[in-house]
Each structure stands twice: as structure tokens, then as C-alpha cells.
PDB file of C-alpha atoms in Angstrom:
ATOM      1  CA  UNK A   1      85.983 103.374  32.347  1.00 60.00           C
ATOM      2  CA  UNK A   2      89.117 105.084  33.515  1.00 67.00           C
ATOM      3  CA  UNK A   3      91.481 103.209  35.792  1.00 85.00           C
ATOM      4  CA  UNK A   4      93.610 105.014  38.346  1.00 92.00           C
ATOM      5  CA  UNK A   5      96.168 103.089  40.358  1.00 94.00           C
ATOM      6  CA  UNK A   6      97.844 104.439  43.436  1.00 96.00           C
ATOM      7  CA  UNK A   7     100.732 102.104  43.957  1.00 93.00           C
ATOM      8  CA  UNK A   8     101.117 102.505  47.722  1.00 94.00           C
ATOM      9  CA  UNK A   9      98.241 102.245  50.169  1.00 94.00           C
ATOM     10  CA  UNK A  10     100.329 103.332  53.190  1.00 96.00           C
ATOM     11  CA  UNK A  11     103.436 105.510  53.310  1.00 97.00           C
ATOM     12  CA  UNK A  12     105.107 106.096  56.685  1.00 97.00           C
ATOM     13  CA  UNK A  13     107.703 108.864  56.652  1.00 97.00           C
ATOM     14  CA  UNK A  14     109.759 110.799  59.167  1.00 97.00           C
ATOM     15  CA  UNK A  15     109.328 114.517  59.637  1.00 97.00           C
ATOM     16  CA  UNK A  16     111.529 116.618  57.294  1.00 97.00           C
ATOM     17  CA  UNK A  17     112.110 113.646  54.987  1.00 98.00           C
ATOM     18  CA  UNK A  18     110.977 113.690  51.341  1.00 97.00           C
ATOM     19  CA  UNK A  19     107.920 111.773  50.185  1.00 98.00           C
ATOM     20  CA  UNK A  20     106.705 110.547  46.801  1.00 97.00           C
ATOM     21  CA  UNK A  21     103.223 109.188  46.146  1.00 98.00           C
ATOM     22  CA  UNK A  22     102.819 107.247  42.939  1.00 97.00           C
ATOM     23  CA  UNK A  23      99.844 107.405  40.593  1.00 96.00           C
ATOM     24  CA  UNK A  24      99.348 105.704  37.237  1.00 95.00           C
ATOM     25  CA  UNK A  25      96.328 105.935  34.964  1.00 92.00           C
ATOM     26  CA  UNK A  26      95.078 104.083  31.920  1.00 88.00           C
ATOM     27  CA  UNK A  27      94.111 106.239  28.984  1.00 75.00           C
ATOM     28  CA  UNK A  28      95.188 106.671  25.414  1.00 67.00           C
ATOM     29  CA  UNK A  29      93.534 110.058  25.052  1.00 74.00           C
ATOM     30  CA  UNK A  30      94.178 113.398  26.664  1.00 74.00           C
ATOM     31  CA  UNK A  31      93.503 113.564  30.373  1.00 83.00           C
ATOM     32  CA  UNK A  32      93.239 116.082  33.138  1.00 89.00           C
ATOM     33  CA  UNK A  33      94.911 114.986  36.376  1.00 92.00           C
ATOM     34  CA  UNK A  34      94.333 115.952  39.984  1.00 94.00           C
ATOM     35  CA  UNK A  35      95.660 115.313  43.454  1.00 97.00           C
ATOM     36  CA  UNK A  36      93.358 115.822  46.425  1.00 97.00           C
ATOM     37  CA  UNK A  37      94.155 115.647  50.145  1.00 97.00           C
ATOM     38  CA  UNK A  38      91.794 114.556  52.896  1.00 96.00           C
ATOM     39  CA  UNK A  39      92.665 115.411  56.486  1.00 94.00           C
ATOM     40  CA  UNK A  40      91.049 113.300  59.211  1.00 89.00           C
ATOM     41  CA  UNK A  41      87.260 113.734  59.379  1.00 85.00           C
ATOM     42  CA  UNK A  42      87.218 116.327  56.620  1.00 88.00           C
ATOM     43  CA  UNK A  43      86.240 116.584  52.975  1.00 90.00           C
ATOM     44  CA  UNK A  44      88.643 116.552  50.037  1.00 94.00           C
ATOM     45  CA  UNK A  45      90.750 119.587  49.226  1.00 94.00           C
ATOM     46  CA  UNK A  46      92.456 120.184  45.889  1.00 94.00           C
ATOM     47  CA  UNK A  47      96.257 120.062  46.120  1.00 96.00           C
ATOM     48  CA  UNK A  48      97.099 120.604  42.461  1.00 95.00           C
ATOM     49  CA  UNK A  49      95.969 119.851  38.940  1.00 93.00           C
ATOM     50  CA  UNK A  50      97.390 119.311  35.485  1.00 91.00           C
ATOM     51  CA  UNK A  51      95.284 120.529  32.569  1.00 87.00           C
ATOM     52  CA  UNK A  52      97.902 121.372  29.933  1.00 85.00           C
ATOM     53  CA  UNK A  53     101.243 123.114  29.508  1.00 87.00           C
ATOM     54  CA  UNK A  54     104.233 122.519  31.764  1.00 89.00           C
ATOM     55  CA  UNK A  55     104.448 118.949  32.965  1.00 90.00           C
ATOM     56  CA  UNK A  56     105.716 120.044  36.395  1.00 95.00           C
ATOM     57  CA  UNK A  57     102.834 121.357  38.448  1.00 95.00           C
ATOM     58  CA  UNK A  58     103.194 123.140  41.766  1.00 96.00           C
ATOM     59  CA  UNK A  59     100.412 123.078  44.320  1.00 95.00           C
ATOM     60  CA  UNK A  60      99.619 124.189  47.812  1.00 94.00           C
ATOM     61  CA  UNK A  61     101.611 123.352  50.955  1.00 93.00           C
ATOM     62  CA  UNK A  62     104.858 122.763  49.038  1.00 96.00           C
ATOM     63  CA  UNK A  63     103.610 119.826  46.970  1.00 97.00           C
ATOM     64  CA  UNK A  64     104.404 119.315  43.309  1.00 97.00           C
ATOM     65  CA  UNK A  65     103.629 116.667  40.709  1.00 97.00           C
ATOM     66  CA  UNK A  66     105.035 115.686  37.351  1.00 95.00           C
ATOM     67  CA  UNK A  67     102.933 114.527  34.427  1.00 94.00           C
ATOM     68  CA  UNK A  68     104.652 111.857  32.348  1.00 93.00           C
ATOM     69  CA  UNK A  69     102.596 111.012  29.292  1.00 90.00           C
ATOM     70  CA  UNK A  70     104.811 108.161  28.053  1.00 90.00           C
ATOM     71  CA  UNK A  71     104.608 106.402  31.419  1.00 91.00           C
ATOM     72  CA  UNK A  72     100.977 107.513  32.074  1.00 92.00           C
ATOM     73  CA  UNK A  73     101.991 108.681  35.522  1.00 94.00           C
ATOM     74  CA  UNK A  74     101.350 111.669  37.749  1.00 96.00           C
ATOM     75  CA  UNK A  75     103.486 111.226  40.868  1.00 97.00           C
ATOM     76  CA  UNK A  76     103.188 113.618  43.805  1.00 98.00           C
ATOM     77  CA  UNK A  77     106.241 114.814  45.729  1.00 98.00           C
ATOM     78  CA  UNK A  78     107.205 116.974  48.663  1.00 98.00           C
ATOM     79  CA  UNK A  79     110.866 117.554  49.552  1.00 97.00           C
ATOM     80  CA  UNK A  80     110.329 117.893  53.313  1.00 97.00           C
ATOM     81  CA  UNK A  81     107.173 116.816  55.121  1.00 97.00           C
ATOM     82  CA  UNK A  82     105.644 118.080  58.341  1.00 97.00           C
ATOM     83  CA  UNK A  83     103.541 116.352  60.944  1.00 96.00           C
ATOM     84  CA  UNK A  84     100.576 118.305  59.547  1.00 95.00           C
ATOM     85  CA  UNK A  85     100.930 116.493  56.198  1.00 97.00           C
ATOM     86  CA  UNK A  86      99.532 113.359  57.817  1.00 97.00           C
ATOM     87  CA  UNK A  87      96.456 112.692  55.673  1.00 97.00           C
ATOM     88  CA  UNK A  88      95.027 110.561  52.897  1.00 97.00           C
ATOM     89  CA  UNK A  89      95.913 111.546  49.346  1.00 97.00           C
ATOM     90  CA  UNK A  90      93.844 110.766  46.260  1.00 96.00           C
ATOM     91  CA  UNK A  91      94.842 110.852  42.625  1.00 96.00           C
ATOM     92  CA  UNK A  92      92.015 111.476  40.142  1.00 94.00           C
ATOM     93  CA  UNK A  93      91.709 111.625  36.373  1.00 91.00           C
ATOM     94  CA  UNK A  94      89.224 113.210  34.018  1.00 86.00           C
ATOM     95  CA  UNK A  95      89.228 112.182  30.371  1.00 72.00           C
ATOM     96  CA  UNK A  96      89.069 114.902  27.746  1.00 63.00           C
ATOM     97  CA  UNK A  97      87.223 118.186  27.801  1.00 62.00           C
ATOM     98  CA  UNK A  98      83.695 116.878  27.294  1.00 63.00           C
ATOM     99  CA  UNK A  99      83.588 114.373  30.134  1.00 66.00           C
ATOM    100  CA  UNK A 100      83.521 116.111  33.503  1.00 76.00           C
ATOM    101  CA  UNK A 101      83.399 112.990  35.648  1.00 84.00           C
ATOM    102  CA  UNK A 102      86.399 112.045  37.793  1.00 88.00           C
ATOM    103  CA  UNK A 103      87.786 108.594  38.444  1.00 89.00           C
ATOM    104  CA  UNK A 104      89.654 108.265  41.743  1.00 92.00           C
ATOM    105  CA  UNK A 105      92.412 106.019  42.913  1.00 93.00           C
ATOM    106  CA  UNK A 106      92.016 104.045  46.148  1.00 94.00           C
ATOM    107  CA  UNK A 107      94.065 106.551  48.118  1.00 95.00           C
ATOM    108  CA  UNK A 108      97.427 106.646  49.900  1.00 97.00           C
ATOM    109  CA  UNK A 109      97.610 107.221  53.634  1.00 96.00           C
ATOM    110  CA  UNK A 110     100.665 109.239  54.633  1.00 97.00           C
ATOM    111  CA  UNK A 111     101.692 109.103  58.265  1.00 97.00           C
ATOM    112  CA  UNK A 112     104.422 111.523  59.306  1.00 97.00           C
ATOM    113  CA  UNK A 113     106.350 110.646  62.450  1.00 96.00           C
ATOM    114  CA  UNK A 114     108.582 112.884  64.541  1.00 94.00           C
TER     115      UNK A 114
ATOM    116  CA  UNK B   1      85.514 127.054  51.035  1.00 55.00           C
ATOM    117  CA  UNK B   2      83.449 126.603  47.868  1.00 62.00           C
ATOM    118  CA  UNK B   3      80.126 127.350  49.589  1.00 90.00           C
ATOM    119  CA  UNK B   4      78.924 123.782  49.758  1.00 94.00           C
ATOM    120  CA  UNK B   5      77.127 122.191  52.709  1.00 95.00           C
ATOM    121  CA  UNK B   6      75.743 118.759  53.386  1.00 97.00           C
ATOM    122  CA  UNK B   7      72.993 117.717  55.769  1.00 96.00           C
ATOM    123  CA  UNK B   8      72.791 115.835  57.959  1.00 97.00           C
ATOM    124  CA  UNK B   9      76.471 115.385  58.832  1.00 96.00           C
ATOM    125  CA  UNK B  10      75.813 112.158  60.696  1.00 97.00           C
ATOM    126  CA  UNK B  11      72.916 109.743  60.539  1.00 97.00           C
ATOM    127  CA  UNK B  12      72.153 106.346  61.999  1.00 97.00           C
ATOM    128  CA  UNK B  13      69.207 104.481  60.548  1.00 97.00           C
ATOM    129  CA  UNK B  14      67.783 100.997  60.341  1.00 96.00           C
ATOM    130  CA  UNK B  15      67.697  98.609  57.418  1.00 97.00           C
ATOM    131  CA  UNK B  16      64.670  99.145  55.191  1.00 97.00           C
ATOM    132  CA  UNK B  17      64.050 102.787  56.057  1.00 96.00           C
ATOM    133  CA  UNK B  18      64.233 105.581  53.474  1.00 96.00           C
ATOM    134  CA  UNK B  19      67.013 108.148  53.833  1.00 97.00           C
ATOM    135  CA  UNK B  20      67.554 111.459  52.053  1.00 98.00           C
ATOM    136  CA  UNK B  21      70.819 113.365  52.082  1.00 98.00           C
ATOM    137  CA  UNK B  22      70.951 116.974  50.988  1.00 98.00           C
ATOM    138  CA  UNK B  23      73.692 118.916  49.243  1.00 98.00           C
ATOM    139  CA  UNK B  24      73.354 122.692  49.063  1.00 97.00           C
ATOM    140  CA  UNK B  25      75.611 125.107  47.178  1.00 96.00           C
ATOM    141  CA  UNK B  26      75.704 128.891  47.055  1.00 94.00           C
ATOM    142  CA  UNK B  27      78.179 129.278  44.164  1.00 86.00           C
ATOM    143  CA  UNK B  28      75.921 128.700  41.115  1.00 88.00           C
ATOM    144  CA  UNK B  29      77.911 125.696  39.878  1.00 90.00           C
ATOM    145  CA  UNK B  30      76.236 123.832  37.038  1.00 89.00           C
ATOM    146  CA  UNK B  31      77.429 120.314  37.856  1.00 91.00           C
ATOM    147  CA  UNK B  32      76.801 118.437  41.077  1.00 94.00           C
ATOM    148  CA  UNK B  33      77.916 114.948  42.088  1.00 95.00           C
ATOM    149  CA  UNK B  34      77.331 112.362  44.788  1.00 97.00           C
ATOM    150  CA  UNK B  35      80.161 110.015  45.783  1.00 97.00           C
ATOM    151  CA  UNK B  36      80.561 107.364  48.413  1.00 97.00           C
ATOM    152  CA  UNK B  37      83.871 106.713  50.142  1.00 96.00           C
ATOM    153  CA  UNK B  38      84.771 103.272  51.418  1.00 93.00           C
ATOM    154  CA  UNK B  39      88.152 101.967  52.633  1.00 88.00           C
ATOM    155  CA  UNK B  40      90.222 100.580  49.775  1.00 85.00           C
ATOM    156  CA  UNK B  41      87.922 101.986  47.102  1.00 88.00           C
ATOM    157  CA  UNK B  42      88.632 105.695  47.142  1.00 90.00           C
ATOM    158  CA  UNK B  43      85.626 107.685  45.984  1.00 93.00           C
ATOM    159  CA  UNK B  44      83.077 106.163  43.652  1.00 94.00           C
ATOM    160  CA  UNK B  45      80.514 108.168  41.721  1.00 93.00           C
ATOM    161  CA  UNK B  46      76.881 107.377  42.521  1.00 96.00           C
ATOM    162  CA  UNK B  47      74.955 109.920  40.449  1.00 95.00           C
ATOM    163  CA  UNK B  48      75.627 113.310  38.951  1.00 93.00           C
ATOM    164  CA  UNK B  49      73.693 116.264  37.589  1.00 94.00           C
ATOM    165  CA  UNK B  50      74.550 118.520  34.679  1.00 89.00           C
ATOM    166  CA  UNK B  51      71.688 120.941  35.213  1.00 89.00           C
ATOM    167  CA  UNK B  52      68.295 121.356  36.835  1.00 92.00           C
ATOM    168  CA  UNK B  53      66.292 118.166  36.313  1.00 91.00           C
ATOM    169  CA  UNK B  54      69.204 116.661  34.335  1.00 93.00           C
ATOM    170  CA  UNK B  55      70.796 113.713  36.092  1.00 94.00           C
ATOM    171  CA  UNK B  56      72.603 110.525  35.173  1.00 91.00           C
ATOM    172  CA  UNK B  57      73.997 107.390  36.789  1.00 92.00           C
ATOM    173  CA  UNK B  58      77.535 106.847  37.980  1.00 90.00           C
ATOM    174  CA  UNK B  59      79.354 103.582  38.545  1.00 89.00           C
ATOM    175  CA  UNK B  60      77.559 102.548  41.772  1.00 95.00           C
ATOM    176  CA  UNK B  61      74.002 103.814  41.302  1.00 95.00           C
ATOM    177  CA  UNK B  62      72.006 100.710  42.291  1.00 95.00           C
ATOM    178  CA  UNK B  63      69.803 101.418  45.317  1.00 96.00           C
ATOM    179  CA  UNK B  64      70.121 105.199  44.988  1.00 97.00           C
ATOM    180  CA  UNK B  65      68.078 107.906  43.311  1.00 97.00           C
ATOM    181  CA  UNK B  66      68.653 111.648  42.978  1.00 97.00           C
ATOM    182  CA  UNK B  67      66.721 114.796  42.270  1.00 97.00           C
ATOM    183  CA  UNK B  68      67.652 118.339  41.378  1.00 97.00           C
ATOM    184  CA  UNK B  69      64.716 120.725  41.221  1.00 95.00           C
ATOM    185  CA  UNK B  70      66.820 123.881  41.536  1.00 95.00           C
ATOM    186  CA  UNK B  71      70.426 124.830  40.932  1.00 93.00           C
ATOM    187  CA  UNK B  72      71.361 125.011  44.599  1.00 95.00           C
ATOM    188  CA  UNK B  73      70.158 121.623  45.825  1.00 97.00           C
ATOM    189  CA  UNK B  74      70.992 118.030  44.910  1.00 98.00           C
ATOM    190  CA  UNK B  75      69.250 115.312  46.910  1.00 98.00           C
ATOM    191  CA  UNK B  76      70.402 111.713  47.253  1.00 98.00           C
ATOM    192  CA  UNK B  77      67.768 109.180  48.350  1.00 98.00           C
ATOM    193  CA  UNK B  78      68.210 105.653  49.553  1.00 97.00           C
ATOM    194  CA  UNK B  79      64.720 104.226  49.029  1.00 93.00           C
ATOM    195  CA  UNK B  80      65.275 101.305  51.402  1.00 96.00           C
ATOM    196  CA  UNK B  81      68.600 101.477  53.188  1.00 96.00           C
ATOM    197  CA  UNK B  82      70.787  98.375  53.467  1.00 97.00           C
ATOM    198  CA  UNK B  83      73.868  97.704  55.595  1.00 96.00           C
ATOM    199  CA  UNK B  84      76.024  97.777  52.439  1.00 96.00           C
ATOM    200  CA  UNK B  85      75.138 101.455  52.096  1.00 97.00           C
ATOM    201  CA  UNK B  86      76.909 102.301  55.334  1.00 97.00           C
ATOM    202  CA  UNK B  87      79.516 104.743  54.090  1.00 97.00           C
ATOM    203  CA  UNK B  88      80.666 108.333  54.014  1.00 97.00           C
ATOM    204  CA  UNK B  89      78.876 110.308  51.325  1.00 98.00           C
ATOM    205  CA  UNK B  90      80.408 113.338  49.656  1.00 97.00           C
ATOM    206  CA  UNK B  91      78.797 115.910  47.446  1.00 96.00           C
ATOM    207  CA  UNK B  92      80.903 117.824  44.930  1.00 95.00           C
ATOM    208  CA  UNK B  93      80.291 120.732  42.600  1.00 93.00           C
ATOM    209  CA  UNK B  94      81.940 122.123  39.477  1.00 89.00           C
ATOM    210  CA  UNK B  95      81.235 124.339  36.521  1.00 82.00           C
ATOM    211  CA  UNK B  96      81.133 127.860  37.893  1.00 74.00           C
ATOM    212  CA  UNK B  97      81.258 130.326  34.997  1.00 67.00           C
ATOM    213  CA  UNK B  98      81.248 127.407  32.570  1.00 64.00           C
ATOM    214  CA  UNK B  99      84.611 126.055  33.704  1.00 64.00           C
ATOM    215  CA  UNK B 100      84.141 122.496  34.896  1.00 62.00           C
ATOM    216  CA  UNK B 101      87.733 121.454  35.363  1.00 74.00           C
ATOM    217  CA  UNK B 102      87.853 121.292  39.172  1.00 85.00           C
ATOM    218  CA  UNK B 103      85.456 119.646  41.595  1.00 90.00           C
ATOM    219  CA  UNK B 104      84.983 121.092  45.066  1.00 91.00           C
ATOM    220  CA  UNK B 105      83.859 118.823  47.851  1.00 94.00           C
ATOM    221  CA  UNK B 106      81.509 119.193  50.769  1.00 94.00           C
ATOM    222  CA  UNK B 107      82.350 118.079  54.326  1.00 94.00           C
ATOM    223  CA  UNK B 108      80.661 114.690  53.979  1.00 95.00           C
ATOM    224  CA  UNK B 109      77.821 112.774  55.633  1.00 97.00           C
ATOM    225  CA  UNK B 110      78.578 109.685  57.673  1.00 96.00           C
ATOM    226  CA  UNK B 111      75.705 107.227  57.300  1.00 98.00           C
ATOM    227  CA  UNK B 112      75.374 104.080  59.383  1.00 97.00           C
ATOM    228  CA  UNK B 113      72.703 101.533  58.492  1.00 97.00           C
ATOM    229  CA  UNK B 114      72.032  99.046  61.293  1.00 96.00           C
TER     230      UNK B 114
END
């Protein structure tokens, strides 16, 4: 089974500061990578995904992530956060093109303070 | 909005009673999934379906069964609910037009087993 590790369970950050959320996965084969966001009392919404091509992926709401195959990482970044970015963020991985199941990390709660 | 609804949105039940949760989609996605979300565990796959009447187990399937008699509906049944099944349950869909790379999530069902 795939293993996805989100290295920080809680990340407090001040408004307009940058934030980085770390995600590592265990796989020796090709993977598809995803970041989802969950706002309070809501379902999950796709932020961005890496399927192939450029290793720098841009998503919605100013987020971006970089796929690093040698370090098996897919860290999420935003250069300047807003109060509205307060949410839980999940990294997920899908192995190969024939397996459509996702494995999720435990999640990182981002709290943005004024 | 990927055209996915879940019912009920909230349910409180007693230990030992049967419970059925419904996921309904209007987007003709081939694949449907049931996850549970618990603090510190992220989302864990319970069961999934890759077509009408085609289902398989996920990583936490004990105590749960599913059925899919038509494309639009995927039912999750707890035959005899236990307190350990208190959780938030999410349905997801993928595979519109044969492209299964992204899963879209419903709003969730909060289930409390007393």
C-alpha cells in the first residue's frame, strides 16, 4: 500500500506571510500527486495535481507545488496567505495509470492569524 | 460542483442498528468511492465501485457493505453500527469521459453512533 506522510500536523502562520506544507510519499513507480483543501464543515476541493510534465504545478487560490522525484516529495507553497486560507490540507497519491485509488496523508491544519 | 450529493447529511443512531448512507451523482462518472475521515488519519478508503454491480474493498472495509445497482447511486451500509464507526463519511466520484485522474468529493455525512 502507498504511504503518504505529511510532516506537519499544524501550521500557524501570520496573514501575508508565506507558507509551505510538506508531503512525502513512498513509491518506486510513477505516481500521480494531488493536494486537496477542506474548509470547515465542507467536503474536499482539489487545489492542484501533478500527472506529468513540468514539475512545478500551479493551482487555484495562488497555491503551487513542486514534484521532486529524487526526494519523493510534493510540497505545497503559497507566497502570501490570507485569513481565508485557514483550512485543512491533504496530500494524496495515486500509483500508476491502472490504479485509480488514492492514498491520503493525515492532513495539515493551517491557521492564519491577523 | 461536480454534481454529487450525499444523504443524510447528519445522522445519530444507536449501537446495533443498521444504517444506510446514499451517494448520488448526476455527472455519469464511472468510479465511485466511500471514505471515512477521522482525526489524525486523513481519509481512508472503505469500498469503491468501478461500474454498476462492480465493487471492491478498500483498506477499512470491515463492518461495511456497499451496493451499486445503477450508475448514479452508491450505497454504503453499516449492518450493525458500532461506536467505532462514528465518523464523517465522504463519497467521491471519478472517471467522467474515461478520465479517472481526479476524484471529486461530496459534502459529507456526519454519523454519530451512541
